[in-house]
Amino acid sequence: MLTMQIQAGAPLITSPGSTGTTTAQSTPRRLLYLALVVVAVPVYVADQLTKAWATANLQPDQPRSLIGSVLRLNLIRNSGAAFSIGTGPRGS
């Protein structure tokens, strides 16, 4: 019966070899997720560590020169949302 279905071009019963295509398609997706995690986690950790360092070692309005005048760090706080949107009085 399986031979007749295959010859007709539309098998109704999956053959044992056809399940390999599903795992072959999911493998690149898993690798993509793994690559995303491998990149995102260290970037997030580095971001949090640099924020903690800046808060502990920099003072507002007192820039710290690292490489002469080429690289200078200045602590600036943003009380609003992105790009200082919403820093004014808030309504209730």
Tab-separated table of C-alpha atoms in Angstrom:
chain	number	residue	atom	x	y	z
A	1	MET	CA	0.000	0.000	0.000
A	2	LEU	CA	2.840	2.387	0.871
A	3	THR	CA	4.431	1.710	-2.508
A	4	MET	CA	1.187	2.637	-4.300
A	5	GLN	CA	0.902	5.864	-2.293
A	6	ILE	CA	4.479	6.830	-3.061
A	7	GLN	CA	3.998	6.070	-6.753
A	8	ALA	CA	0.871	8.256	-6.754
A	9	GLY	CA	2.955	11.150	-5.447
A	10	ALA	CA	1.142	11.746	-2.153
A	11	PRO	CA	2.137	9.327	0.603
A	12	LEU	CA	-0.382	9.236	3.433
A	13	ILE	CA	1.800	7.182	5.753
A	14	THR	CA	5.136	8.694	6.678
A	15	SER	CA	8.084	6.486	6.021
A	16	PRO	CA	10.800	6.106	8.685
A	17	GLY	CA	13.268	8.175	6.632
A	18	SER	CA	10.977	11.204	6.341
A	19	THR	CA	11.294	12.241	10.004
A	20	GLY	CA	14.922	13.305	9.451
A	21	THR	CA	13.856	16.416	7.527
A	22	THR	CA	12.078	17.815	10.575
A	23	THR	CA	15.160	17.528	12.760
A	24	ALA	CA	17.342	18.851	9.961
A	25	GLN	CA	15.178	21.961	9.743
A	26	SER	CA	15.085	22.500	13.512
A	27	THR	CA	18.877	22.167	13.917
A	28	PRO	CA	19.706	25.519	12.228
A	29	ARG	CA	17.029	27.208	14.334
A	30	ARG	CA	18.517	25.749	17.518
A	31	LEU	CA	21.970	26.898	16.452
A	32	LEU	CA	20.581	30.372	15.818
A	33	TYR	CA	19.057	30.498	19.302
A	34	LEU	CA	22.286	29.204	20.813
A	35	ALA	CA	24.316	31.835	18.937
A	36	LEU	CA	21.907	34.532	20.109
A	37	VAL	CA	22.295	33.464	23.737
A	38	VAL	CA	26.080	33.142	23.414
A	39	VAL	CA	26.268	36.731	22.145
A	40	ALA	CA	23.464	38.357	24.168
A	41	VAL	CA	24.404	37.116	27.635
A	42	PRO	CA	28.012	38.423	27.640
A	43	VAL	CA	26.881	41.743	26.134
A	44	TYR	CA	24.214	42.118	28.841
A	45	VAL	CA	26.687	41.244	31.603
A	46	ALA	CA	29.263	43.694	30.216
A	47	ASP	CA	26.592	46.415	30.057
A	48	GLN	CA	25.608	45.885	33.683
A	49	LEU	CA	29.222	45.792	34.856
A	50	THR	CA	30.134	49.020	33.053
A	51	LYS	CA	27.059	50.752	34.499
A	52	ALA	CA	28.020	49.649	38.003
A	53	TRP	CA	31.608	50.802	37.460
A	54	ALA	CA	30.501	54.180	36.106
A	55	THR	CA	28.118	54.759	39.005
A	56	ALA	CA	30.804	53.876	41.564
A	57	ASN	CA	33.751	55.728	39.987
A	58	LEU	CA	32.413	58.770	38.136
A	59	GLN	CA	30.972	61.977	39.538
A	60	PRO	CA	28.464	64.169	37.673
A	61	ASP	CA	30.037	67.221	36.028
A	62	GLN	CA	33.558	65.860	36.605
A	63	PRO	CA	34.722	64.202	33.371
A	64	ARG	CA	37.434	61.554	33.656
A	65	SER	CA	40.044	61.473	30.891
A	66	LEU	CA	41.182	58.005	29.928
A	67	ILE	CA	43.335	58.688	26.868
A	68	GLY	CA	44.183	62.373	27.070
A	69	SER	CA	41.496	64.365	25.303
A	70	VAL	CA	40.731	61.484	22.923
A	71	LEU	CA	38.575	59.458	25.329
A	72	ARG	CA	36.755	61.181	28.168
A	73	LEU	CA	33.966	59.753	30.328
A	74	ASN	CA	31.233	61.882	31.851
A	75	LEU	CA	28.434	60.612	34.114
A	76	ILE	CA	25.045	61.879	32.971
A	77	ARG	CA	21.750	60.725	34.462
A	78	ASN	CA	18.469	60.558	32.550
A	79	SER	CA	15.348	60.690	34.694
A	80	GLY	CA	12.978	60.219	31.765
A	81	ALA	CA	12.510	57.653	29.071
A	82	ALA	CA	14.716	57.281	26.000
A	83	PHE	CA	16.234	60.531	24.741
A	84	SER	CA	14.895	62.412	27.812
A	85	ILE	CA	11.295	62.071	26.661
A	86	GLY	CA	8.871	62.510	29.527
A	87	THR	CA	11.205	64.292	31.938
A	88	GLY	CA	8.671	67.013	32.695
A	89	PRO	CA	5.912	66.916	35.323
A	90	ARG	CA	3.739	63.839	35.150
A	91	GLY	CA	-0.009	63.919	35.234
A	92	SER	CA	-1.973	61.622	37.495
